[in-house]
């Protein structure tokens, strides 16, 4: 997105670092009205120009369907049909879509085969895994489960792509979900931007055993991280 949402009592921060000139990760905020917005993080199979073009089509489709004010499960079904009809058999997309109501602090969501986002609520760790298959795998999605969480003050949600947890060091050891959770808990009282930057700094140290300016970091896979906090 061109800018991050600004909402009273909320703190948003998102970033993406492609492994090549262009990438196949995508995150977005689509404002529906004064109180509600869609929050999206997605990852297309593959990297480079082909993945980037497919993700650009996904972005356009999501913005179009958002204008229709339809339910998130309808959006998922429509996107899946488009992908299945218009992409190669080996291409699919994992996607997390959430509808956030900033007024009542609720988030309804669908996880379409994506890495489960991590919700830190009063130091309890909840994985948002309710949803369905990845998009584009089959022509129809028969069963979509919709999840829901409620934010309290100080709660943090981290939505990410697999480039973070699957990043490996020189010994071939993955960063993994546990280290991701450890970092989120450690920096949970910081701003969303600080949480993101500290986590990525620690990820880079883990991979390379060195430090570098955030803008100079190069990773082996596309990396996306979206942090949402309720103040």
Coordinates of N, CA and C in Angstrom, one line a residue:
X1 N 0.8 -1.2 0.0 CA 0.0 0.0 0.0 C 0.9 1.3 0.0
X2 N 0.3 2.3 -0.5 CA 1.1 3.6 -0.6 C 1.3 4.2 0.8
X3 N 0.4 3.9 1.7 CA 0.5 4.4 3.1 C -0.1 3.4 4.0
X4 N 0.2 3.6 5.3 CA -0.3 2.7 6.3 C -1.5 3.3 7.0
X5 N -2.5 2.6 7.4 CA -3.7 3.1 8.1 C -3.3 3.9 9.3
X6 N -4.1 5.0 9.5 CA -4.0 5.8 10.8 C -5.3 5.7 11.5
X7 N -5.4 5.0 12.6 CA -6.6 4.9 13.3 C -6.3 5.1 14.8
X8 N -7.2 5.8 15.5 CA -7.1 6.0 16.9 C -7.0 4.7 17.7
X9 N -6.0 4.6 18.5 CA -5.8 3.4 19.4 C -5.3 2.2 18.7
X10 N -4.8 2.4 17.4 CA -4.3 1.3 16.6 C -2.9 1.7 16.1
X11 N -2.0 0.7 15.9 CA -0.7 0.9 15.4 C -0.4 -0.2 14.3
X12 N -0.2 0.3 13.1 CA 0.0 -0.6 11.9 C 1.4 -0.4 11.4
X13 N 2.0 -1.5 11.0 CA 3.3 -1.4 10.2 C 3.5 -2.7 9.4
X14 N 3.8 -2.5 8.1 CA 4.0 -3.6 7.2 C 5.2 -3.3 6.3
X15 N 5.9 -4.4 6.0 CA 7.0 -4.3 5.0 C 7.2 -5.6 4.2
X16 N 7.8 -5.4 3.1 CA 8.2 -6.6 2.2 C 9.6 -6.4 1.7
X17 N 10.4 -7.4 1.7 CA 11.7 -7.4 1.1 C 11.8 -8.5 0.1
X18 N 11.7 -8.2 -1.2 CA 11.8 -9.3 -2.3 C 13.2 -9.8 -2.3
X19 N 13.3 -11.1 -2.7 CA 14.7 -11.7 -2.8 C 15.3 -11.4 -4.1
X20 N 14.5 -11.0 -5.1 CA 15.0 -10.5 -6.4 C 14.5 -9.1 -6.7
X21 N 14.6 -8.6 -7.9 CA 14.2 -7.3 -8.3 C 12.7 -7.1 -8.0
X22 N 11.9 -8.1 -8.2 CA 10.5 -8.1 -7.9 C 10.2 -9.4 -7.2
X23 N 9.0 -9.4 -6.5 CA 8.7 -10.6 -5.7 C 7.3 -11.1 -5.8
X24 N 7.0 -12.2 -5.2 CA 5.7 -12.8 -5.2 C 5.0 -12.7 -3.9
X25 N 5.4 -11.9 -3.0 CA 4.7 -11.6 -1.8 C 3.8 -10.4 -1.9
X26 N 2.8 -10.2 -1.1 CA 1.9 -9.1 -1.2 C 1.2 -8.9 0.1
X27 N 1.2 -7.6 0.5 CA 0.3 -7.3 1.7 C -0.4 -6.0 1.4
X28 N -1.5 -5.8 2.0 CA -2.4 -4.7 1.7 C -3.3 -4.4 2.8
X29 N -3.8 -3.1 2.9 CA -4.9 -2.7 3.7 C -5.9 -2.0 2.8
X30 N -7.1 -2.5 2.8 CA -8.2 -1.9 2.0 C -9.2 -1.4 2.9
X31 N -9.4 -0.1 2.9 CA -10.4 0.5 3.8 C -11.7 0.4 3.2
X32 N -12.7 -0.1 4.0 CA -14.1 -0.3 3.5 C -15.0 0.8 3.9
X33 N -14.8 1.3 5.1 CA -15.5 2.5 5.6 C -14.7 3.1 6.8
X34 N -15.3 3.9 7.5 CA -14.5 4.6 8.6 C -14.0 3.7 9.7
X35 N -14.7 2.6 9.9 CA -14.4 1.7 11.0 C -13.7 0.3 10.5
X36 N -14.0 -0.1 9.3 CA -13.6 -1.4 8.8 C -12.6 -1.4 7.7
X37 N -11.7 -2.4 7.7 CA -10.7 -2.5 6.6 C -10.4 -4.0 6.4
X38 N -10.0 -4.3 5.2 CA -9.5 -5.7 4.9 C -8.0 -5.6 5.1
X39 N -7.4 -6.7 5.7 CA -6.0 -6.8 5.9 C -5.6 -8.1 5.2
X40 N -4.6 -8.0 4.2 CA -4.3 -9.1 3.4 C -2.8 -9.3 3.4
X41 N -2.4 -10.6 3.5 CA -1.0 -11.0 3.2 C -1.1 -12.3 2.4
X42 N -0.3 -12.3 1.3 CA -0.3 -13.4 0.4 C 1.0 -13.8 -0.1
X43 N 1.2 -15.0 -0.6 CA 2.4 -15.5 -1.1 C 2.1 -16.4 -2.3
X44 N 2.7 -16.1 -3.5 CA 2.4 -16.9 -4.7 C 3.6 -17.9 -4.8
X45 N 3.3 -19.1 -5.3 CA 4.4 -20.1 -5.5 C 5.4 -19.5 -6.5
X46 N 6.6 -19.7 -6.3 CA 7.7 -19.2 -7.2 C 8.1 -17.8 -6.8
X47 N 9.1 -17.3 -7.6 CA 9.7 -16.0 -7.4 C 9.8 -15.3 -8.7
X48 N 10.2 -14.0 -8.7 CA 10.6 -13.3 -9.9 C 9.4 -12.7 -10.6
X49 N 9.6 -12.4 -11.9 CA 8.6 -11.6 -12.7 C 7.3 -12.3 -12.8
X50 N 7.3 -13.6 -13.0 CA 6.0 -14.4 -13.2 C 5.2 -14.3 -11.9
X51 N 5.8 -14.5 -10.8 CA 5.1 -14.5 -9.5 C 4.6 -13.1 -9.2
X52 N 5.4 -12.1 -9.6 CA 5.0 -10.7 -9.4 C 3.8 -10.3 -10.2
X53 N 3.8 -10.8 -11.4 CA 2.6 -10.5 -12.3 C 1.3 -11.1 -11.8
X54 N 1.5 -12.4 -11.3 CA 0.3 -13.0 -10.8 C -0.2 -12.3 -9.5
X55 N 0.7 -11.9 -8.7 CA 0.3 -11.2 -7.5 C -0.3 -9.8 -7.8
X56 N 0.1 -9.2 -8.9 CA -0.5 -7.9 -9.3 C -1.9 -8.1 -9.7
X57 N -2.2 -9.2 -10.4 CA -3.6 -9.6 -10.8 C -4.4 -9.8 -9.5
X58 N -3.8 -10.5 -8.6 CA -4.5 -10.7 -7.3 C -4.9 -9.4 -6.6
X59 N -4.0 -8.5 -6.6 CA -4.2 -7.2 -5.9 C -5.4 -6.5 -6.6
X60 N -5.4 -6.5 -7.9 CA -6.5 -5.8 -8.7 C -7.8 -6.5 -8.4
X61 N -7.8 -7.8 -8.4 CA -9.1 -8.5 -8.1 C -9.6 -8.3 -6.7
X62 N -8.7 -8.3 -5.7 CA -9.1 -8.0 -4.4 C -9.7 -6.6 -4.2
X63 N -9.1 -5.6 -4.8 CA -9.6 -4.3 -4.7 C -11.0 -4.2 -5.4
X64 N -11.2 -4.9 -6.5 CA -12.5 -4.9 -7.2 C -13.5 -5.5 -6.3
X65 N -13.3 -6.7 -5.8 CA -14.3 -7.4 -5.0 C -14.6 -6.6 -3.7
X66 N -13.6 -5.9 -3.1 CA -13.8 -5.2 -1.9 C -14.8 -4.1 -2.2
X67 N -14.9 -3.5 -3.4 CA -15.8 -2.5 -3.7 C -17.3 -3.0 -3.7
X68 N -17.5 -4.3 -3.8 CA -18.8 -4.9 -3.9 C -19.4 -5.1 -2.5
X69 N -18.6 -4.9 -1.4 CA -19.0 -5.1 0.0 C -19.6 -6.5 0.2
X70 N -18.9 -7.5 -0.2 CA -19.3 -8.9 0.0 C -18.5 -9.5 1.1
X71 N -19.0 -10.6 1.6 CA -18.4 -11.3 2.7 C -17.0 -11.8 2.3
X72 N -16.1 -12.0 3.3 CA -14.8 -12.5 3.0 C -14.7 -13.9 2.4
X73 N -15.7 -14.8 2.8 CA -15.7 -16.1 2.2 C -16.1 -16.0 0.7
X74 N -17.0 -15.1 0.3 CA -17.3 -14.9 -1.1 C -16.1 -14.3 -1.9
X75 N -15.4 -13.4 -1.2 CA -14.2 -12.9 -1.9 C -13.2 -14.1 -2.2
X76 N -13.0 -15.0 -1.2 CA -12.1 -16.1 -1.3 C -12.6 -17.0 -2.5
X77 N -13.9 -17.3 -2.5 CA -14.4 -18.2 -3.6 C -14.2 -17.6 -4.9
X78 N -14.5 -16.3 -5.1 CA -14.3 -15.6 -6.4 C -12.9 -15.6 -6.8
X79 N -12.0 -15.3 -5.9 CA -10.6 -15.2 -6.2 C -10.1 -16.6 -6.7
X80 N -10.5 -17.6 -5.9 CA -10.1 -19.0 -6.2 C -10.5 -19.4 -7.7
X81 N -11.8 -19.1 -8.0 CA -12.2 -19.4 -9.4 C -11.4 -18.8 -10.5
X82 N -11.1 -17.5 -10.2 CA -10.3 -16.8 -11.2 C -8.9 -17.4 -11.4
X83 N -8.3 -17.7 -10.2 CA -6.9 -18.3 -10.3 C -6.9 -19.6 -10.9
X84 N -7.9 -20.5 -10.6 CA -8.0 -21.8 -11.1 C -8.1 -21.8 -12.7
X85 N -8.9 -20.9 -13.2 CA -9.2 -20.8 -14.6 C -8.1 -20.2 -15.4
X86 N -7.3 -19.3 -14.8 CA -6.4 -18.5 -15.5 C -4.9 -18.6 -15.2
X87 N -4.6 -19.7 -14.4 CA -3.2 -19.9 -14.1 C -2.7 -21.3 -14.4
X88 N -1.4 -21.5 -14.5 CA -0.9 -22.9 -14.7 C -1.2 -23.8 -13.5
X89 N -1.1 -25.1 -13.7 CA -1.5 -26.0 -12.7 C -0.5 -26.0 -11.5
X90 N 0.8 -25.6 -11.8 CA 1.7 -25.5 -10.7 C 1.7 -24.2 -9.9
X91 N 0.8 -23.3 -10.3 CA 0.8 -22.0 -9.6 C -0.4 -22.0 -8.6
X92 N -0.1 -21.6 -7.4 CA -1.2 -21.4 -6.4 C -0.8 -20.3 -5.5
X93 N -1.7 -19.8 -4.7 CA -1.4 -18.7 -3.7 C -1.9 -19.1 -2.4
X94 N -1.1 -18.9 -1.4 CA -1.5 -18.9 0.0 C -1.9 -17.5 0.4
X95 N -3.0 -17.3 1.2 CA -3.5 -16.0 1.5 C -4.1 -15.9 2.8
X96 N -3.9 -14.9 3.5 CA -4.6 -14.6 4.8 C -5.4 -13.3 4.5
X97 N -6.7 -13.4 4.8 CA -7.5 -12.1 4.7 C -8.3 -12.0 6.0
X98 N -8.2 -10.8 6.5 CA -9.0 -10.5 7.7 C -9.8 -9.2 7.6
X99 N -10.9 -9.2 8.2 CA -11.8 -8.0 8.2 C -11.7 -7.4 9.6
X100 N -11.0 -6.3 9.7 CA -10.8 -5.7 11.0 C -11.9 -4.6 11.3
X101 N -12.5 -4.7 12.4 CA -13.4 -3.6 12.8 C -12.7 -2.8 13.9
X102 N -12.2 -1.6 13.6 CA -11.4 -0.9 14.6 C -12.3 -0.4 15.8
X103 N -13.6 -0.3 15.6 CA -14.5 0.2 16.6 C -14.7 -0.8 17.7
X104 N -15.0 -2.1 17.4 CA -15.2 -3.1 18.4 C -14.0 -4.0 18.6
X105 N -12.9 -3.7 17.8 CA -11.7 -4.4 18.0 C -11.8 -5.9 17.6
X106 N -12.7 -6.2 16.7 CA -12.8 -7.6 16.2 C -12.2 -7.8 14.9
X107 N -11.6 -9.0 14.7 CA -11.1 -9.4 13.4 C -11.7 -10.8 13.0
X108 N -12.4 -10.8 11.9 CA -12.9 -12.1 11.3 C -11.9 -12.4 10.2
X109 N -11.6 -13.7 10.0 CA -10.5 -14.0 9.1 C -10.7 -15.3 8.4
X110 N -10.0 -15.5 7.3 CA -9.9 -16.8 6.6 C -8.4 -17.0 6.3
X111 N -7.9 -18.1 6.6 CA -6.5 -18.5 6.3 C -6.5 -19.5 5.2
X112 N -6.2 -19.1 4.0 CA -6.2 -20.0 2.8 C -4.8 -20.6 2.6
X113 N -4.5 -21.6 3.5 CA -3.3 -22.3 3.4 C -2.0 -21.6 3.7
X114 N -2.2 -20.4 4.4 CA -1.0 -19.6 4.7 C -0.4 -19.9 6.0
X115 N 0.8 -19.5 6.2 CA 1.4 -19.7 7.6 C 0.5 -19.0 8.6
X116 N 0.1 -19.7 9.6 CA -0.8 -19.1 10.6 C -0.2 -17.9 11.3
X117 N -0.9 -16.7 11.1 CA -0.5 -15.6 11.9 C -0.4 -15.8 13.4
X118 N 0.4 -15.1 14.1 CA 0.6 -15.2 15.5 C 0.0 -14.1 16.2
X119 N -1.0 -14.4 17.1 CA -1.7 -13.4 17.9 C -1.2 -13.5 19.4
X120 N -0.5 -12.4 19.8 CA 0.0 -12.4 21.2 C -1.1 -11.6 22.0
X121 N -1.8 -12.3 22.9 CA -2.9 -11.7 23.7 C -2.6 -12.0 25.1
X122 N -2.1 -10.9 25.9 CA -1.8 -11.1 27.3 C -0.8 -12.2 27.5
X123 N 0.2 -12.3 26.6 CA 1.3 -13.3 26.6 C 0.8 -14.7 26.3
X124 N -0.5 -14.8 25.9 CA -0.9 -16.1 25.3 C -0.7 -16.1 23.8
X125 N -0.3 -17.2 23.3 CA 0.0 -17.3 21.9 C -1.1 -18.1 21.1
X126 N -1.7 -17.4 20.2 CA -2.8 -18.0 19.4 C -2.4 -18.0 17.9
X127 N -2.5 -19.1 17.3 CA -2.3 -19.2 15.8 C -3.6 -19.2 15.1
X128 N -3.7 -18.3 14.1 CA -4.9 -18.1 13.3 C -4.9 -19.0 12.1
X129 N -5.4 -20.2 12.4 CA -5.3 -21.3 11.4 C -6.6 -21.7 10.7
X130 N -7.7 -21.0 11.1 CA -9.0 -21.4 10.5 C -9.1 -20.9 9.1
X131 N -9.6 -21.7 8.2 CA -9.7 -21.2 6.8 C -10.0 -22.3 5.8
X132 N -9.1 -22.5 4.8 CA -9.4 -23.4 3.7 C -8.1 -23.7 3.0
X133 N -8.2 -24.4 1.9 CA -7.1 -24.8 1.0 C -6.4 -23.5 0.4
X134 N -5.2 -23.6 0.0 CA -4.6 -22.5 -0.8 C -5.5 -22.3 -2.1
X135 N -5.3 -21.1 -2.6 CA -6.2 -20.7 -3.8 C -5.6 -21.1 -5.1
X136 N -6.4 -21.6 -6.0 CA -6.0 -22.1 -7.3 C -5.7 -23.5 -7.4
X137 N -5.8 -24.3 -6.3 CA -5.5 -25.7 -6.3 C -6.6 -26.5 -6.9
X138 N -7.9 -26.2 -6.6 CA -9.0 -26.9 -7.2 C -10.1 -25.8 -7.5
X139 N -11.0 -26.3 -8.4 CA -12.0 -25.3 -9.0 C -12.9 -24.7 -8.0
X140 N -13.3 -25.5 -7.0 CA -14.3 -25.1 -6.0 C -13.7 -25.4 -4.6
X141 N -13.9 -24.5 -3.7 CA -13.6 -24.7 -2.3 C -14.8 -25.0 -1.6
X142 N -14.9 -26.3 -1.1 CA -16.2 -26.8 -0.5 C -16.4 -26.3 0.9
X143 N -15.3 -26.2 1.6 CA -15.4 -25.9 3.1 C -14.5 -24.8 3.5
X144 N -15.1 -23.7 3.9 CA -14.3 -22.5 4.4 C -14.7 -22.2 5.8
X145 N -13.8 -22.3 6.7 CA -14.0 -22.0 8.1 C -13.6 -20.5 8.4
X146 N -14.4 -19.7 9.0 CA -14.1 -18.4 9.3 C -13.8 -18.3 10.8
X147 N -12.6 -17.7 11.1 CA -12.2 -17.5 12.5 C -12.5 -16.1 13.0
X148 N -12.4 -15.9 14.3 CA -12.6 -14.6 14.8 C -11.7 -14.4 16.1
X149 N -11.1 -13.2 16.2 CA -10.4 -12.9 17.5 C -10.9 -11.5 17.9
X150 N -10.7 -11.2 19.2 CA -11.0 -9.8 19.7 C -9.7 -9.3 20.3
X151 N -9.3 -8.1 19.9 CA -8.1 -7.4 20.4 C -8.5 -6.8 21.8
X152 N -7.6 -6.9 22.7 CA -7.6 -6.1 23.9 C -6.4 -5.1 23.8
X153 N -6.3 -4.1 24.7 CA -5.2 -3.2 24.7 C -3.9 -3.9 24.9
X154 N -2.9 -3.7 24.1 CA -1.6 -4.3 24.2 C -1.4 -5.6 23.4
X155 N -2.5 -6.1 22.8 CA -2.4 -7.3 21.9 C -1.7 -7.0 20.6
X156 N -1.0 -8.0 20.1 CA -0.3 -7.8 18.9 C -0.6 -9.0 17.9
X157 N -0.8 -8.7 16.6 CA -0.9 -9.7 15.6 C 0.2 -9.6 14.6
X158 N 0.9 -10.7 14.3 CA 1.9 -10.7 13.3 C 1.5 -11.6 12.2
X159 N 1.4 -11.1 11.0 CA 1.1 -11.8 9.8 C 2.3 -11.9 8.9
X160 N 2.8 -13.0 8.5 CA 4.1 -13.1 7.8 C 4.0 -14.2 6.7
X161 N 5.1 -14.2 5.9 CA 5.2 -15.2 4.9 C 6.3 -16.2 5.2
X162 N 6.4 -17.3 4.5 CA 7.3 -18.4 4.9 C 8.8 -18.1 4.8
X163 N 9.1 -17.0 4.1 CA 10.5 -16.6 3.9 C 11.1 -16.3 5.3
X164 N 10.4 -16.0 6.3 CA 10.9 -15.7 7.6 C 11.2 -17.0 8.4
X165 N 10.2 -17.9 8.5 CA 10.4 -19.1 9.3 C 11.3 -20.1 8.6
X166 N 11.3 -20.1 7.3 CA 12.1 -21.1 6.6 C 13.5 -20.6 6.2
X167 N 13.9 -19.4 6.6 CA 15.2 -18.9 6.4 C 16.2 -19.7 7.2
X168 N 17.3 -20.1 6.6 CA 18.3 -21.0 7.2 C 19.7 -20.3 7.4
X169 N 20.4 -20.8 8.4 CA 21.7 -20.3 8.7 C 22.8 -21.2 8.0
X170 N 24.0 -21.0 8.2 CA 25.1 -21.8 7.5 C 25.1 -23.2 7.9
X171 N 24.5 -23.6 9.0 CA 24.3 -25.0 9.4 C 23.1 -25.7 8.9
X172 N 22.3 -24.9 8.1 CA 21.1 -25.5 7.5 C 19.9 -25.5 8.5
X173 N 20.1 -24.8 9.6 CA 19.0 -24.7 10.6 C 18.0 -23.6 10.3
X174 N 16.7 -23.9 10.3 CA 15.7 -22.9 10.0 C 15.5 -21.9 11.2
X175 N 15.2 -20.7 10.9 CA 14.8 -19.7 12.0 C 13.6 -20.3 12.8
X176 N 12.6 -20.7 12.1 CA 11.5 -21.4 12.7 C 10.5 -20.5 13.4
X177 N 9.3 -21.1 13.6 CA 8.2 -20.4 14.3 C 8.5 -20.1 15.7
X178 N 9.2 -21.0 16.4 CA 9.5 -20.7 17.8 C 10.3 -19.5 18.1
X179 N 11.3 -19.3 17.2 CA 12.1 -18.0 17.3 C 11.3 -16.8 17.0
X180 N 10.4 -17.0 16.0 CA 9.5 -15.9 15.6 C 8.7 -15.5 16.8
X181 N 8.1 -16.5 17.5 CA 7.2 -16.2 18.6 C 8.0 -15.6 19.8
X182 N 9.2 -16.1 20.0 CA 10.1 -15.5 21.1 C 10.4 -14.0 20.8
X183 N 10.6 -13.7 19.6 CA 10.9 -12.3 19.3 C 9.6 -11.4 19.5
X184 N 8.5 -11.9 19.1 CA 7.2 -11.2 19.2 C 6.9 -10.9 20.7
X185 N 7.1 -11.9 21.5 CA 6.9 -11.7 22.9 C 7.9 -10.8 23.5
X186 N 9.2 -10.9 23.1 CA 10.2 -10.1 23.7 C 10.0 -8.6 23.4
X187 N 9.5 -8.3 22.2 CA 9.3 -6.9 21.8 C 7.9 -6.4 21.8
X188 N 7.0 -7.2 22.5 CA 5.6 -6.9 22.4 C 5.2 -5.5 22.9
X189 N 5.9 -5.0 23.8 CA 5.6 -3.6 24.3 C 6.1 -2.5 23.5
X190 N 6.7 -2.8 22.4 CA 7.3 -1.8 21.5 C 6.2 -1.4 20.4
X191 N 6.5 -0.4 19.6 CA 5.7 -0.1 18.5 C 5.7 -1.1 17.4
X192 N 4.7 -1.1 16.5 CA 4.7 -2.1 15.5 C 5.9 -2.0 14.6
X193 N 6.4 -0.8 14.3 CA 7.6 -0.6 13.5 C 8.8 -1.2 14.2
X194 N 8.9 -0.9 15.5 CA 10.1 -1.4 16.3 C 10.1 -3.0 16.4
X195 N 8.9 -3.5 16.6 CA 8.8 -5.0 16.6 C 9.3 -5.6 15.3
X196 N 8.8 -5.0 14.2 CA 9.2 -5.5 12.8 C 10.7 -5.4 12.6
X197 N 11.3 -4.2 12.9 CA 12.7 -4.0 12.6 C 13.6 -4.8 13.5
X198 N 13.2 -4.9 14.8 CA 14.0 -5.8 15.7 C 14.0 -7.2 15.3
X199 N 12.8 -7.7 14.9 CA 12.7 -9.1 14.5 C 13.5 -9.4 13.2
X200 N 13.5 -8.5 12.3 CA 14.2 -8.7 11.0 C 15.7 -8.6 11.2
X201 N 16.1 -7.7 12.1 CA 17.5 -7.6 12.5 C 18.0 -8.9 13.1
X202 N 17.2 -9.5 14.0 CA 17.6 -10.8 14.6 C 17.6 -11.9 13.6
X203 N 16.7 -11.9 12.7 CA 16.6 -12.9 11.6 C 17.9 -12.8 10.8
X204 N 18.3 -11.6 10.4 CA 19.5 -11.4 9.6 C 20.7 -11.9 10.3
X205 N 20.8 -11.6 11.6 CA 22.0 -12.1 12.4 C 22.0 -13.6 12.5
X206 N 20.8 -14.2 12.6 CA 20.7 -15.6 12.7 C 21.2 -16.3 11.4
X207 N 20.9 -15.7 10.2 CA 21.2 -16.2 8.9 C 22.7 -16.0 8.6
X208 N 23.2 -14.8 8.9 CA 24.6 -14.5 8.4 C 25.6 -14.3 9.6
X209 N 25.1 -14.4 10.8 CA 26.0 -14.1 12.0 C 26.7 -12.7 11.9
X210 N 26.0 -11.8 11.3 CA 26.5 -10.4 11.2 C 25.3 -9.5 11.2
X211 N 25.6 -8.2 11.3 CA 24.6 -7.1 11.4 C 24.7 -6.3 10.1
X212 N 23.6 -5.7 9.8 CA 23.5 -4.9 8.6 C 22.4 -3.9 8.7
X213 N 22.5 -2.8 8.0 CA 21.3 -1.9 7.9 C 20.2 -2.6 7.3
X214 N 19.0 -2.3 7.8 CA 17.8 -3.0 7.3 C 17.6 -2.9 5.8
X215 N 17.9 -1.7 5.3 CA 17.7 -1.5 3.8 C 18.7 -2.3 3.0
X216 N 19.8 -2.7 3.6 CA 20.8 -3.4 2.8 C 20.7 -5.0 2.9
X217 N 19.8 -5.4 3.7 CA 19.6 -6.9 3.9 C 19.1 -7.6 2.7
X218 N 19.7 -8.7 2.4 CA 19.3 -9.5 1.2 C 18.9 -10.9 1.8
X219 N 17.8 -11.4 1.5 CA 17.3 -12.7 1.9 C 17.1 -13.6 0.7
X220 N 17.1 -14.9 1.0 CA 17.0 -15.9 0.0 C 15.6 -16.1 -0.6
X221 N 14.6 -15.7 0.2 CA 13.3 -15.7 -0.3 C 12.6 -14.4 0.0
X222 N 11.5 -14.2 -0.7 CA 10.7 -13.0 -0.4 C 10.2 -13.0 1.1
X223 N 10.3 -11.9 1.8 CA 10.0 -11.8 3.2 C 8.9 -10.7 3.4
X224 N 7.8 -11.0 4.0 CA 6.8 -10.0 4.3 C 6.4 -10.2 5.8
X225 N 6.2 -9.0 6.4 CA 5.8 -9.0 7.8 C 4.9 -7.8 8.1
X226 N 3.8 -8.2 8.6 CA 2.7 -7.2 8.9 C 2.4 -7.2 10.4
X227 N 2.6 -6.1 11.1 CA 2.3 -6.1 12.6 C 1.1 -5.1 12.8
X228 N 0.2 -5.6 13.6 CA -1.0 -4.8 14.0 C -1.1 -4.9 15.5
X229 N -1.1 -3.7 16.2 CA -1.2 -3.6 17.6 C -2.4 -2.8 18.0
X230 N -3.1 -3.2 19.1 CA -4.1 -2.4 19.7 C -3.5 -1.7 20.9
X231 N -3.5 -0.4 20.9 CA -2.9 0.4 22.0 C -3.7 0.4 23.2

